[in-house]
Each structure stands twice: as structure tokens, then as C-alpha cells.
mmCIF file of C-alpha atoms and ligand atoms in Angstrom:
data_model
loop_
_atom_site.group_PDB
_atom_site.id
_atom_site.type_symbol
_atom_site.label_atom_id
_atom_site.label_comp_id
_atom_site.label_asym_id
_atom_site.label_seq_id
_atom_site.Cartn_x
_atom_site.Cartn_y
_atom_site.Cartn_z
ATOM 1 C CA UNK B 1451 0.000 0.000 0.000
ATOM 2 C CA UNK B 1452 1.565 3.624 -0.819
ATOM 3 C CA UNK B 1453 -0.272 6.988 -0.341
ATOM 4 C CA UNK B 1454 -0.180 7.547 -4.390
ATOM 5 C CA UNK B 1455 -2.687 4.459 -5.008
ATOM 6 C CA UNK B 1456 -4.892 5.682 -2.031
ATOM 7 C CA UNK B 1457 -5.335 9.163 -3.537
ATOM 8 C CA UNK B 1458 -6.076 7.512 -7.525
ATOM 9 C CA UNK B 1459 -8.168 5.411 -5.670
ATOM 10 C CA UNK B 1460 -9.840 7.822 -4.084
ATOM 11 C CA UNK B 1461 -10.414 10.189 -6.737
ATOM 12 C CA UNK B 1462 -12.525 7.688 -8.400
ATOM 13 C CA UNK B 1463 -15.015 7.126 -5.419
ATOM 14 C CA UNK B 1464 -15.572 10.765 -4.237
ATOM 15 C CA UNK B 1465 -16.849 11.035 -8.131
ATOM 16 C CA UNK B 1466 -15.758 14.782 -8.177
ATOM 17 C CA UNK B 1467 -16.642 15.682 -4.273
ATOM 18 C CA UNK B 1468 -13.325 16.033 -3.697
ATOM 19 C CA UNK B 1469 -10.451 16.358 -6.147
ATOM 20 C CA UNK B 1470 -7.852 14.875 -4.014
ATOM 21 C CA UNK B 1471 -5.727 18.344 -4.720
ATOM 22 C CA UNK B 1472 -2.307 17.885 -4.504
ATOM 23 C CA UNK B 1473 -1.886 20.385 -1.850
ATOM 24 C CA UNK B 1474 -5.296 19.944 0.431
ATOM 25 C CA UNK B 1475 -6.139 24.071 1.161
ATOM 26 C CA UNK B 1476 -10.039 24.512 0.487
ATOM 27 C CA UNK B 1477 -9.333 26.699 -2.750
ATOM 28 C CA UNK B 1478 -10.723 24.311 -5.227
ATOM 29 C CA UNK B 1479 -13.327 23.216 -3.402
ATOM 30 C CA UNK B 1480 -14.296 27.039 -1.936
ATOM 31 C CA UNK B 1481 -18.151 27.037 -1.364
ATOM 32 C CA UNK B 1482 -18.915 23.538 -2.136
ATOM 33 C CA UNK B 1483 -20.676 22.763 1.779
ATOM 34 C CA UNK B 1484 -22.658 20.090 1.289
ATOM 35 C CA UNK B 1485 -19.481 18.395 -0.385
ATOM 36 C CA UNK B 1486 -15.752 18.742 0.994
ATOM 37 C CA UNK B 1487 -15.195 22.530 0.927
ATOM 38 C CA UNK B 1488 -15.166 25.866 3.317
ATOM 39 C CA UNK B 1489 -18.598 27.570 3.129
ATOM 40 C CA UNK B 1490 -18.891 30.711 1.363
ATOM 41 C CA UNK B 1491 -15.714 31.911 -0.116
ATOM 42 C CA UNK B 1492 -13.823 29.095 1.727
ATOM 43 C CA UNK B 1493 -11.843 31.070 3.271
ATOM 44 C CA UNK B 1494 -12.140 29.661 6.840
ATOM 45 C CA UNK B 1495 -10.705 26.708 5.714
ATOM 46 C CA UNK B 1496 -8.073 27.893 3.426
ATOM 47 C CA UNK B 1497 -6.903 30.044 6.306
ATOM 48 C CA UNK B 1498 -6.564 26.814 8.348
ATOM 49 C CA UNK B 1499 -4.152 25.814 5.876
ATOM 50 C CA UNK B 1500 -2.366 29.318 5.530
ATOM 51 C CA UNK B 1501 -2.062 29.842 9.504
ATOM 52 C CA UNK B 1502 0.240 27.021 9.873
ATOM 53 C CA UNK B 1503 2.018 27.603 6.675
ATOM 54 C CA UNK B 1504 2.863 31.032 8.102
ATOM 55 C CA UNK B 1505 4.858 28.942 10.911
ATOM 56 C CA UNK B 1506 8.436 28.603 11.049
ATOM 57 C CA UNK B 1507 10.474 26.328 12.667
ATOM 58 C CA UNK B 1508 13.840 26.453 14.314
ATOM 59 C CA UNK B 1509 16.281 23.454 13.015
ATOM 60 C CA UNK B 1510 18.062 21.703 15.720
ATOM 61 C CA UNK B 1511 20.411 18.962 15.389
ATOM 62 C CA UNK B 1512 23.290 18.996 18.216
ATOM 63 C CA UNK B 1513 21.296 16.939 20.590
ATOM 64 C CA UNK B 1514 20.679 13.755 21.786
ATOM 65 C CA UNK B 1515 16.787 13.261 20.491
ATOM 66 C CA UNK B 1516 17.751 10.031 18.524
ATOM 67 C CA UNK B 1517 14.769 8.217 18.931
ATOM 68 C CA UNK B 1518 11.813 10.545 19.854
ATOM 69 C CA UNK B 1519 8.655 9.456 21.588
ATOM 70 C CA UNK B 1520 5.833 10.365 19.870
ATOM 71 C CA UNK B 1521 3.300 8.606 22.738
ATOM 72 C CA UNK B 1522 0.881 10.845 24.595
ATOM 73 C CA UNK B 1523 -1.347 10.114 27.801
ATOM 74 C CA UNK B 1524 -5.045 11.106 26.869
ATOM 75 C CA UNK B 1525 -8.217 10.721 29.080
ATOM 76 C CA UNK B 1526 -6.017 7.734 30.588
ATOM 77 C CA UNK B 1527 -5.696 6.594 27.637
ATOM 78 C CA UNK B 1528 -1.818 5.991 25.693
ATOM 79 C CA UNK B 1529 -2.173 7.678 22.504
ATOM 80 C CA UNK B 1530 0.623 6.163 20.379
ATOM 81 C CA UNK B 1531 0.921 9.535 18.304
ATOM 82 C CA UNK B 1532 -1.043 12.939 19.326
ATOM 83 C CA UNK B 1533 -3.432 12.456 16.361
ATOM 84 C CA UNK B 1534 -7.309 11.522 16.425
ATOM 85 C CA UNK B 1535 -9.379 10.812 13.804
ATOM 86 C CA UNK B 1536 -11.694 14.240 13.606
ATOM 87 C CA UNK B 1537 -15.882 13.396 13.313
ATOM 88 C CA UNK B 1538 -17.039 13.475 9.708
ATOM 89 C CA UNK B 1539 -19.950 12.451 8.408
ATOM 90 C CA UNK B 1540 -22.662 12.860 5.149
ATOM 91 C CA UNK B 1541 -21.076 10.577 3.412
ATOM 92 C CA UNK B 1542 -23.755 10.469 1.064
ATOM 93 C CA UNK B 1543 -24.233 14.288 0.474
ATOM 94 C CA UNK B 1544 -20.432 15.830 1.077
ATOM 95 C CA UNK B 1545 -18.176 12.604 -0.419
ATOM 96 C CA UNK B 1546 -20.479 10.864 -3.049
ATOM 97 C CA UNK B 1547 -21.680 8.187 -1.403
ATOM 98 C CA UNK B 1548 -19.281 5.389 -3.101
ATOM 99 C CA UNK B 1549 -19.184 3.901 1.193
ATOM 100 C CA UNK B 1550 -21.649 3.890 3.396
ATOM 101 C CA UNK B 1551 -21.774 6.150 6.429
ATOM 102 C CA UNK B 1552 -21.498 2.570 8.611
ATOM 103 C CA UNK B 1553 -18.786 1.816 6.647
ATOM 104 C CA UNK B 1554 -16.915 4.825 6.923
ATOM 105 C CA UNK B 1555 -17.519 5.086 10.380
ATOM 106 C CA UNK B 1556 -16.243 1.608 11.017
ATOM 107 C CA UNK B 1557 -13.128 1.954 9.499
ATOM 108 C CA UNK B 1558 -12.259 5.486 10.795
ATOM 109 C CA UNK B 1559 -12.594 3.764 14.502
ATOM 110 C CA UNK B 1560 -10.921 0.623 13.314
ATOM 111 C CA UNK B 1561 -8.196 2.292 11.532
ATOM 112 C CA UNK B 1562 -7.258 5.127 14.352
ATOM 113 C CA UNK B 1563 -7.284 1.821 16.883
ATOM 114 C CA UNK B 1564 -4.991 -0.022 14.489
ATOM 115 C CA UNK B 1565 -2.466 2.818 14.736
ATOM 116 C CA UNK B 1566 -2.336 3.332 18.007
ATOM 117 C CA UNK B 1567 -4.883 6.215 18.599
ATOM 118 C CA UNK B 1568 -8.457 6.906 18.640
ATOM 119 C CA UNK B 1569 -11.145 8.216 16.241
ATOM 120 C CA UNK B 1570 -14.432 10.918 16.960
ATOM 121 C CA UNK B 1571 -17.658 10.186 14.933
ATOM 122 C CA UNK B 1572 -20.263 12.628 14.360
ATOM 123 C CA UNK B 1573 -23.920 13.350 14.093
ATOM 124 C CA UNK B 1574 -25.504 14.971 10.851
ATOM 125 C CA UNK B 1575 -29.244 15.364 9.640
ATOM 126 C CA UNK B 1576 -30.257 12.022 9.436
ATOM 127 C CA UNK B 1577 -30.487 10.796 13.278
ATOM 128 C CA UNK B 1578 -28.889 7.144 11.718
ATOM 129 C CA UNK B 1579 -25.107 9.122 11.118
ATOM 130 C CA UNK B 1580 -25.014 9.230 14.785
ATOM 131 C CA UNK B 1581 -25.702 5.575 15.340
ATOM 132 C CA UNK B 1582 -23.011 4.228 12.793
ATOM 133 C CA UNK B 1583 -20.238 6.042 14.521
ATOM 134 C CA UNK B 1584 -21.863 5.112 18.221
ATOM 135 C CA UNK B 1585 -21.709 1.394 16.499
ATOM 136 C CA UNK B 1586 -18.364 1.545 15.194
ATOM 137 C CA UNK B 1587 -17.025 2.619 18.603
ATOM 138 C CA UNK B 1588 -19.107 -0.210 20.490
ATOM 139 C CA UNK B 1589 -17.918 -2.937 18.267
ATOM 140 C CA UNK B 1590 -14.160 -1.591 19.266
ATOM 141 C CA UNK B 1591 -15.136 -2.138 22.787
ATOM 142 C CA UNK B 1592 -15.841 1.366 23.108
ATOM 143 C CA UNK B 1593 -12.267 2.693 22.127
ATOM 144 C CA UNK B 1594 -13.543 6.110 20.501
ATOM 145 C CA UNK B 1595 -15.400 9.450 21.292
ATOM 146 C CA UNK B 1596 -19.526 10.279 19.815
ATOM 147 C CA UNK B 1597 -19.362 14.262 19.091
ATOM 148 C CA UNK B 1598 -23.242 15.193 19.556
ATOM 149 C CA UNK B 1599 -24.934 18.000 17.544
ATOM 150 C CA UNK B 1600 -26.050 20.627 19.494
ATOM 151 C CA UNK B 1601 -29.267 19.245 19.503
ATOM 152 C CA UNK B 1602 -32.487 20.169 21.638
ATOM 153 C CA UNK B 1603 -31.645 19.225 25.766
ATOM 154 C CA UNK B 1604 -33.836 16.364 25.255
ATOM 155 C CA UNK B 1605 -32.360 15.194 22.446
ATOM 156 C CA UNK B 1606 -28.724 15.715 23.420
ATOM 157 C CA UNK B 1607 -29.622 13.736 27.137
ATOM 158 C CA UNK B 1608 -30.559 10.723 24.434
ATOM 159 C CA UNK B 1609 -27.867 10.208 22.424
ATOM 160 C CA UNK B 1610 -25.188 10.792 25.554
ATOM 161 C CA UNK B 1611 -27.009 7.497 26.615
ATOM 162 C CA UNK B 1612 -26.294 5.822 23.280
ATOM 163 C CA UNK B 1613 -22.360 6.601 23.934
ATOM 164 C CA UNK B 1614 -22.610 5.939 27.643
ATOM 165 C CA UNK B 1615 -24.498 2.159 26.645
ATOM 166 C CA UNK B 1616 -21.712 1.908 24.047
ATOM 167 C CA UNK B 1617 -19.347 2.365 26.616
ATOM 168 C CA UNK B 1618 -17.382 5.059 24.788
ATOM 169 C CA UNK B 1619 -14.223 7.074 26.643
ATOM 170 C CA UNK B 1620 -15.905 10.263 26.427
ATOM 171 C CA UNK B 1621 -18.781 12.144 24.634
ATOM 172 C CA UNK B 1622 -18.588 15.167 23.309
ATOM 173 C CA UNK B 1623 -20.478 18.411 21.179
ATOM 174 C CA UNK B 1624 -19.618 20.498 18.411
ATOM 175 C CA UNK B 1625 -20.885 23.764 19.967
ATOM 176 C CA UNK B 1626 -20.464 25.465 16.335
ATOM 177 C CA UNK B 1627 -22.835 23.296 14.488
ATOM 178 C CA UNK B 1628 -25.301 25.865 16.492
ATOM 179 C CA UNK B 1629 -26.308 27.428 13.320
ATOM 180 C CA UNK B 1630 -27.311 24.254 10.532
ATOM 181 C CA UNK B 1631 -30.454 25.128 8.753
ATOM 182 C CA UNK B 1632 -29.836 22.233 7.031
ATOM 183 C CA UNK B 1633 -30.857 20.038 10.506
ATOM 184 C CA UNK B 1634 -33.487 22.064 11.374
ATOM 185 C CA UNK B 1635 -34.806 21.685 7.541
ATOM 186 C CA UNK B 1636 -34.874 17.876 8.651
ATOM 187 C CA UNK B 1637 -36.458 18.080 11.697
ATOM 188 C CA UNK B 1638 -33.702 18.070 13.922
ATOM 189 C CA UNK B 1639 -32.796 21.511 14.596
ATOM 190 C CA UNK B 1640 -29.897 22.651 16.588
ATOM 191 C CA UNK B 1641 -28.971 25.965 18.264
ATOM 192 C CA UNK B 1642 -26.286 27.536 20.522
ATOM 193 C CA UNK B 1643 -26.325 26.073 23.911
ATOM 194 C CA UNK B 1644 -26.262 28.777 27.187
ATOM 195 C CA UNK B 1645 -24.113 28.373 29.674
ATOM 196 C CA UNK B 1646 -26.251 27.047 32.093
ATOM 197 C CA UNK B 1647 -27.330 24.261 29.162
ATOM 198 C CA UNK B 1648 -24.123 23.114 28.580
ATOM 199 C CA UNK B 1649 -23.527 22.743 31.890
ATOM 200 C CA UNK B 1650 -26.547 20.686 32.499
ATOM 201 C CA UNK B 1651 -25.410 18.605 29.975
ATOM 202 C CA UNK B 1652 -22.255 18.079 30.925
ATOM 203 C CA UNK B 1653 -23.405 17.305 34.685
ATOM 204 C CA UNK B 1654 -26.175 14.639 33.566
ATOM 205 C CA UNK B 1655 -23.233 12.163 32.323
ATOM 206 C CA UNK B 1656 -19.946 10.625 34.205
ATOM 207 C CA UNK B 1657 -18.297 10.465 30.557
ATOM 208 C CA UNK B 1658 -15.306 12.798 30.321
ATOM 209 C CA UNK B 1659 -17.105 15.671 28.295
ATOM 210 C CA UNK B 1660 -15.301 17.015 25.392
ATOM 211 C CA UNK B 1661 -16.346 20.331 23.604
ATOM 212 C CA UNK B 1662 -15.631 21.250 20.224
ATOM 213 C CA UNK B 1663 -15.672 24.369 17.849
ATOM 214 C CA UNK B 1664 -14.421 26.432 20.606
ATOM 215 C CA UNK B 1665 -12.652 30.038 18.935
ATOM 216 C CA UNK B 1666 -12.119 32.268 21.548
ATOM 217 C CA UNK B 1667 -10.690 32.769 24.680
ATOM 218 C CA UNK B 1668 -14.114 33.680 26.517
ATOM 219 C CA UNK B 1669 -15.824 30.919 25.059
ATOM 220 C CA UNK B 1670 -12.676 28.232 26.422
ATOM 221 C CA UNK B 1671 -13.257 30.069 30.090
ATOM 222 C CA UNK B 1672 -17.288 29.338 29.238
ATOM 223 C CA UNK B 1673 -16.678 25.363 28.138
ATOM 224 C CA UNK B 1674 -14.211 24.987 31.302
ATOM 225 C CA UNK B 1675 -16.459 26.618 33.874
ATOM 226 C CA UNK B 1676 -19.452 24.401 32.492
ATOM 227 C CA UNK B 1677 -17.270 21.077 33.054
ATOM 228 C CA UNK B 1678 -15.534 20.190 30.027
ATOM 229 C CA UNK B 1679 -13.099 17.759 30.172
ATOM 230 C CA UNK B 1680 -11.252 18.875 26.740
ATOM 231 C CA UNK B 1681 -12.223 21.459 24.703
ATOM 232 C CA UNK B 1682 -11.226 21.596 20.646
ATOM 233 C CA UNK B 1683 -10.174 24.871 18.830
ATOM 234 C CA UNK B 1684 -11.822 24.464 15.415
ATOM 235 C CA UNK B 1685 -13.699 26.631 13.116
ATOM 236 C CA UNK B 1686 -15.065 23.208 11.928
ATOM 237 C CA UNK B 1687 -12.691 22.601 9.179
ATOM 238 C CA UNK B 1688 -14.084 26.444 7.791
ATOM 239 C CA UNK B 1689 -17.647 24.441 7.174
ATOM 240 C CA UNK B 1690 -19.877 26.069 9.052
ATOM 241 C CA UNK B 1691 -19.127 30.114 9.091
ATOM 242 C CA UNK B 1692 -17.134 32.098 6.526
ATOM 243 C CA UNK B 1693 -14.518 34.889 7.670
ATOM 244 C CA UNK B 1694 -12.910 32.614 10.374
ATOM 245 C CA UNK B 1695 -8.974 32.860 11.372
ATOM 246 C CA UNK B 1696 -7.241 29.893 10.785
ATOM 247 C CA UNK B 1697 -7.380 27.481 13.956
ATOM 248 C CA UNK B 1698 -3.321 28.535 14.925
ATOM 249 C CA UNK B 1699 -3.769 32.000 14.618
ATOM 250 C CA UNK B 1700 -6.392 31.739 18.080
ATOM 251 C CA UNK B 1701 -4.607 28.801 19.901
ATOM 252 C CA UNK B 1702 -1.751 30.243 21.623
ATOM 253 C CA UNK B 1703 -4.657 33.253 23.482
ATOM 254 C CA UNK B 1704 -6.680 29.911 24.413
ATOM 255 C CA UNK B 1705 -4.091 28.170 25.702
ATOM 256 C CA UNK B 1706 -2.609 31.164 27.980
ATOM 257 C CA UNK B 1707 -6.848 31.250 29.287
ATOM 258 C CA UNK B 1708 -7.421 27.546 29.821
ATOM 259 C CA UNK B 1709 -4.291 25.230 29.262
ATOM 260 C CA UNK B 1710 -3.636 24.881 32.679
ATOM 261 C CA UNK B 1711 -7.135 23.941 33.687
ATOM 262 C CA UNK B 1712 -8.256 21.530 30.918
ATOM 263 C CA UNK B 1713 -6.933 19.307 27.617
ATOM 264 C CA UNK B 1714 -6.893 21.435 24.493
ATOM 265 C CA UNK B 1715 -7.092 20.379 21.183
ATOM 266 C CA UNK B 1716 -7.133 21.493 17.709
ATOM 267 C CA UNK B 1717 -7.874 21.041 14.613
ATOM 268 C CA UNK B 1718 -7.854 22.248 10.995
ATOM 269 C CA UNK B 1719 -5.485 21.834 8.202
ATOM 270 C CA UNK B 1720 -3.089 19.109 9.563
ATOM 271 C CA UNK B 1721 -1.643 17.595 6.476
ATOM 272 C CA UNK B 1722 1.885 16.627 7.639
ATOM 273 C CA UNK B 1723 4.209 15.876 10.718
ATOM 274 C CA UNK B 1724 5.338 19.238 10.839
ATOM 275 C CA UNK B 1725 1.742 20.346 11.126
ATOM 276 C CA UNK B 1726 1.195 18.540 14.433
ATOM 277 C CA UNK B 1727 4.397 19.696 15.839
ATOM 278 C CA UNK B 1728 3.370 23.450 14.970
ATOM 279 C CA UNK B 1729 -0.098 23.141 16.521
ATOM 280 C CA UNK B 1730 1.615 21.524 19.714
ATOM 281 C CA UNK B 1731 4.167 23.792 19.380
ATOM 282 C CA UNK B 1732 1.687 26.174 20.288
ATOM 283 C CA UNK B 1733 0.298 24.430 22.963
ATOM 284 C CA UNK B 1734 -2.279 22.125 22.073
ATOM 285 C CA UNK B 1735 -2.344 18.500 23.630
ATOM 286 C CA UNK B 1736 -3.107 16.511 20.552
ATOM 287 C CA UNK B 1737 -4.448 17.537 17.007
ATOM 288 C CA UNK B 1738 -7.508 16.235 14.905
ATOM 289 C CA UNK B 1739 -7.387 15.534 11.462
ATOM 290 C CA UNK B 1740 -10.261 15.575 9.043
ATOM 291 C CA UNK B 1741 -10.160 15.537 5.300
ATOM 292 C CA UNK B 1742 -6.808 14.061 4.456
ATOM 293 C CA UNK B 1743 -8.801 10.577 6.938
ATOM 294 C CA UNK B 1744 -11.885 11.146 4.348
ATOM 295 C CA UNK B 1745 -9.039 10.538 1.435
ATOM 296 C CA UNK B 1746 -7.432 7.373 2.962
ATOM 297 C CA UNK B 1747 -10.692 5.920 3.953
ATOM 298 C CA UNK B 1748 -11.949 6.210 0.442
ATOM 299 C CA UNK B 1749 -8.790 5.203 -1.225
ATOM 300 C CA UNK B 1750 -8.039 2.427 0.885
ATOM 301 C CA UNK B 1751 -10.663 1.862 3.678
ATOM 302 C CA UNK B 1752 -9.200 0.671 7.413
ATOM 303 C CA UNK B 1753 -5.938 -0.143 6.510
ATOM 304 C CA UNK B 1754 -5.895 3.378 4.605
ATOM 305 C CA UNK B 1755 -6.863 4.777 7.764
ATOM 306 C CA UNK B 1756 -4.082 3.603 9.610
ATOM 307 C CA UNK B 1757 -1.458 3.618 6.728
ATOM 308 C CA UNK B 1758 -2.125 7.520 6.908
ATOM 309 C CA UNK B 1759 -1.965 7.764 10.744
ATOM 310 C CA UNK B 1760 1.279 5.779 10.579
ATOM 311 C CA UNK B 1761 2.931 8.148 8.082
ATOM 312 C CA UNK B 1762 2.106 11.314 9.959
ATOM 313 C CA UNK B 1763 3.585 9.665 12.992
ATOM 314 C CA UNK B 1764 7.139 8.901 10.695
ATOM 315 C CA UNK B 1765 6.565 12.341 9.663
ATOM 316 C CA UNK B 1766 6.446 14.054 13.118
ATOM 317 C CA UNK B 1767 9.652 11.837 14.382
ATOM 318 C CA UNK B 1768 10.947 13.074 11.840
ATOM 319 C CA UNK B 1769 9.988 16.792 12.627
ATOM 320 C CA UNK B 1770 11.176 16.027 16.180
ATOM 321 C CA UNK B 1771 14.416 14.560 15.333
ATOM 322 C CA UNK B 1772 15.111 17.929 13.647
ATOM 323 C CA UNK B 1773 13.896 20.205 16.138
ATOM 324 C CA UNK B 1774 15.326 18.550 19.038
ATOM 325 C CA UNK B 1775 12.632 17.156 20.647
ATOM 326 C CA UNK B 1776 12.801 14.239 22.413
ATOM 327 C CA UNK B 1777 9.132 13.730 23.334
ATOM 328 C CA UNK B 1778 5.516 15.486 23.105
ATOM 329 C CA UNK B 1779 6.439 17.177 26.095
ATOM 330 C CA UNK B 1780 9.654 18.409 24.892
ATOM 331 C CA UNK B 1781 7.936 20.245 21.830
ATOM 332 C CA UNK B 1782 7.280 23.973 23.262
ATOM 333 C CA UNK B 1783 7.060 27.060 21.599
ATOM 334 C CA UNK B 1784 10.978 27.575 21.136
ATOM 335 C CA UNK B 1785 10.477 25.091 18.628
ATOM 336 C CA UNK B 1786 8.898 28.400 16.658
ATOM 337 C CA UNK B 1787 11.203 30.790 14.925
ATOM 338 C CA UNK B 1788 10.218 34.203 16.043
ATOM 339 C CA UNK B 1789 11.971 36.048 13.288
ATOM 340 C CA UNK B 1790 15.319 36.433 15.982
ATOM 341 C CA UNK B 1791 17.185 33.715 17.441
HETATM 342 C C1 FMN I 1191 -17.207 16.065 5.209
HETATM 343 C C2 FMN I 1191 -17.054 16.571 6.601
HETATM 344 C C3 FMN I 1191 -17.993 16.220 7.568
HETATM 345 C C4 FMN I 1191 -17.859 16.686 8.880
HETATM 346 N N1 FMN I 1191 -18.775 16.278 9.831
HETATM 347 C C5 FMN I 1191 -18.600 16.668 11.123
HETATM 348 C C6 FMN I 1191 -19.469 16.196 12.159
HETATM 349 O O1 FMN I 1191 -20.404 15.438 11.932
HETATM 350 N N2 FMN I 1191 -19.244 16.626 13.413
HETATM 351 C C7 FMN I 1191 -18.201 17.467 13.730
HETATM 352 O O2 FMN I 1191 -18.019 17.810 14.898
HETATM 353 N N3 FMN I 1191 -17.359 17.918 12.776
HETATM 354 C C8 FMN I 1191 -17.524 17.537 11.492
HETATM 355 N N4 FMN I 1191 -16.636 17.972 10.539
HETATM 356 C C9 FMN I 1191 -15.497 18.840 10.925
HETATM 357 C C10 FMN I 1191 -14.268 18.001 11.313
HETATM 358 O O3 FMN I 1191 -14.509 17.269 12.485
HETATM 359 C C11 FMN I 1191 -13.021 18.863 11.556
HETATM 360 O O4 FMN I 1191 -13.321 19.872 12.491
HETATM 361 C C12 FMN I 1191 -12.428 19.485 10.301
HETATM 362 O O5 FMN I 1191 -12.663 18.686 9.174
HETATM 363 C C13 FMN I 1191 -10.927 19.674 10.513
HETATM 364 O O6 FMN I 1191 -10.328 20.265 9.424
HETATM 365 P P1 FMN I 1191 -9.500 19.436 8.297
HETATM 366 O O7 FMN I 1191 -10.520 18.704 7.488
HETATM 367 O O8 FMN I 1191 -8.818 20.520 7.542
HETATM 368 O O9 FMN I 1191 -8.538 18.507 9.006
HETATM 369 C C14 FMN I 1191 -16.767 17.527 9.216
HETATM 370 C C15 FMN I 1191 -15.821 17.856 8.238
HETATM 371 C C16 FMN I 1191 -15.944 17.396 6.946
HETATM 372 C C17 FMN I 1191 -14.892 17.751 5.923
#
């Protein structure tokens, strides 16, 4: 199996949803939500991409980081690289429908267990998205982490059960998914969750609580006060609001509010080693990673799941070997070049 035959393989089952782009920045795709783009212009999502390109890093190579330790320690859990599988789904509607959203799902959770890490599913329009990823993580013995729309109270107290009777490691919501006509179109509508809610949400369940699509530093103080566990920086992969910063440019002000009292993650944009080590770099625990999964899964189902996985994790020894970095822990922000060394 090589990345090459994934992509070619891929291209021909997202039948034009995505175009497997060389370089994976939202420009081609700009506007095309349902499908694999950035809504609007895109430019949430190409500034994803653009914020980390922006990063430099400092080369280091008179040290004794031979063999660096890419392992990380996450809800109790070892993490063999600090990577999870980000929630996607609409298969049908945003990737062509070639798999089915079960399928998808299973081999997402499947593949991100068969690397050595752990996968989020998601919840769309049609109540049954939920349930394949719930599935997937209860046939895995519960190895993975349901990310709940922002659903009515009622609702969101139901499908915390499903994760809790799957026995997942945590649950989770995607705060920003607050605004989705579609959903609400369908029945299910969604909206932004008060304090107060959230909290009550995050009270009703013993499940470590994750929350995710957090952008700003009052909103990180909000998510921590109500209980969460971990909270993700995200702008959604630019899907869900146009005019967005890219994820880095916002996680070094979150960090400084919150990092001391709770996990942060991030995602958007990770397409290499060197991405992760930037977005740790700036202080985030562990990164997601969204689209580039949607490409191996396609192209080569579980075992292009965790083929991917694996090569960012060669990747990011790599990046640590060259920075100096001897483990996670050892990545900090002098890894950045600040213009004057
Ligand atoms: C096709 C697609 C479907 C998605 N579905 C969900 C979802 O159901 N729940 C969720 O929290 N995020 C969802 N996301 C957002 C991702 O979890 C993640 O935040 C984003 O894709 C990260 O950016 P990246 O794709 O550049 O890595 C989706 C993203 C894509 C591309």
C-alpha cells in the first residue's frame, strides 16, 4: 500500500466531491458545503491551511533526540501519536456516497485503533449518522469518542445514553454546528447552547465531556467553567461560518486562558508531521485531522486509515528529530522561529 494508489483510488469514489488536490487548502473546493469545501468563499478553511504555513520552525540537530517518543497520555488513555481521527460524516451528500456512512464510520474507529490512537464520529441530519459512529465505537469495545450536535436538551440527554451504553471514553459536542439550517430543515434543529445548558449537559453524564468548535478565549473560560473535560479549537474545518482565522492563529490566546485547567485540542489543516508539531508547538495537547482521513478511507478503507496515521507519525519523528525534541512534552514554543534567534 503507498499513499499515491490511495489518492487515484480515491479520486474515483468521491466522483468529483473532492479532487484529491495535490496540496489539500479549500481553494478548489471554496463554497462547495454540502461536499468537501469551506462555506462561502472558503476562506475559513483555506486560512486553516495558511495559519500554519505562516509557521516557522527552528532546526536543531546537536542533541541527543535520537529516537523521539511520539506517545501521549489522553483521558487515561496511551495515545501512540497525538493524532485523532476528527468526526465526519454525510457521506452520502459531502463525499459521493461510493461507502456507506457505517462503513466509513467503522473503518475510521478501526483504523485510528490499528495505529495506536483513537477516532471521533459525528452526528448529521439524518439521526442514523449518529448511530453508525456510536456502532463503530461499540464494536471496538468502546475505544472512541460520539461528538453530539447541538441538539435540543432532550435530544442531546438521548444520544449521551447511546455513547454511555456503548461504553465510549468520552462524549462530546460540536458547539459550532449551532447554526445548521440544514438540521433544522430535517427536523432536527440545533442551536447555541447557554451556559447554564451546557452545563446541564455536561453534569447529567460521568463520561469525560469534550467540547468542540471552541474560537475564543471567553468561550474556552465558558466550556471549562461548564465542566468540560477537553475542549477543541476548530472553526469546523471552515464548514460552518465564513470569515474565520485559521485554527493557529487563536490557539496560543486559548491556551494562555485555559491550558492549565483543561486538555486542548485542535484542529484544521493538519496535512503533515510538521503540522502537528506546529499546533503543539503552540500548545495544544493533541491535534484532529479531518479531510486528508476522508481521502485514505476512500482510497483504501481501514488499513488506509491507519497507513495515513502511521505516516504522519514517521513524519512528526521526523519533525522532532530535527527540532530537538525528544518527546511530546519536549515540543514547546521555542520550537517556533520568532523572526530572531
Ligand atoms: C465532510 C465533513 C464532515 C464533517 N462532519 C462533522 C461532524 O459530523 N461533526 C463534527 O463535529 N465535525 C464535522 N466535521 C469537521 C471536522 O470534524 C473537523 O473539524 C475538520 O474537518 C478539521 O479540518 P481538516 O478537514 O482541515 O482537518 C466535518 C468535516 C468534513 C470535511
Amino acid at each position: 500500500m503507498d499513499w499515491k494508489t490511495i489518492e487515484n483510488e480515491a479520486k474515483i469514489k468521491f466522483k468529483g466531491y473532492c479532487r484529491v488536490c495535490r496540496e489539500c487548502n479549500g481553494k478548489v473546493c471554496a463554497g462547495e458545503v454540502p461536499g468537501m469545501g469551506g462555506a462561502g468563499s472558503g476562506s475559513s478553511f483555506v486560512d486553516n491551511v495558511e495559519a500554519l504555513k505562516e509557521i516557522k520552525v527552528n532546526l536543531r540537530v546537536i542533541h541527543g533526540a535520537k529516537e523521539p517518543d511520539t506517545s501521549i497520555e489522553f483521558l487515561g488513555q496511551r495515545l501512540e501519536l497525538p493524532v485523532i481521527a476528527a468526526p465526519m460524516t454525510g457521506i452520502s451528500y459531502n463525499m459521493g456516497g461510493a461507502v456507506s456512512e457505517e462503513e466509513f464510520a467503522n473503518s475510521i474507529v478501526e483504523g485510528s485503533i490499528a495505529a495506536g490512537t483513537i477516532a471521533m464520529t459525528g452526528d448529521g441530519a439524518d439521526p442514523a449518522m449518529y448511530d453508525s459512529g456510536v456502532s463503530a465505537i461499540r464494536k471496538c469495545g468502546g475505544k472512541g469518542i460520539p461528538i453530539i450536535k447541538p441538539r435540543e436538551q432532550k435530544e442531546v440527554f438521548k444520544y449521551i445514553s447511546k455513547a454511555e451504553e456503548a461504553k465510549a471514553l468520552a462524549v462530546g459536542m460540536d458547539v459550532d454546528g449551532a447554526g445548521l439550517i440544514t438540521m433544522a430543515l430535517k427536523g432536527q434543529p440545533v442551536g447555541p447552547k447557554t451556559p447554564e445548558e451546557l452545563g446541564e449537559i455536561i453534569s447529567s453524564t460521568r463520561l469525560p465531556f469534550i467540547v468542540k468548535g471552541i474560537m475564543t478565549p471567553d468561550e474556552a473560560v465558558k466550556a471549562v467553567r461548564a465542566g468540560a473535560s477537553a475542549i477543541v479549537v476548530s472553526n469546523h474545518g471552515g464548514r460552518i461560518l465564513d470569515s474565520m482565522p485559521g485554527a493557529a492563529r487563536v490557539l496560543p490566546g486559548i491556551v494562555s486562558a485555559v491550558g492549565d485547567e483543561t486538555e486542548v485540542l485542535v484542529d484544521g489543516g493538519v496535512r503533515s508531521g510538521i503540522d502537528v508539531l506546529k499546533y503543539i508547538a503552540l500548545g495544544a495537547k493533541a491535534v484532529l485531522v479531518g479531510r486528508p482521513l476522508a481521502v485514505a478511507m476512500l482510497g483504501g478503507g481501514t488499513q488506509g486509515v491507519s497507513f495515513y496515521l502511521k505516516k504522519l507519525k514517521n513524519e512528526l519523528i521526523q519533525a522532532m528529530i530535527l527540532t530537538g525534541c525528544a518527546s511530546i512534552k519536549e515540543i514547546s514554543p521555542e520550537v517556533i522561529f520568532r523572526g530572531k534567534i
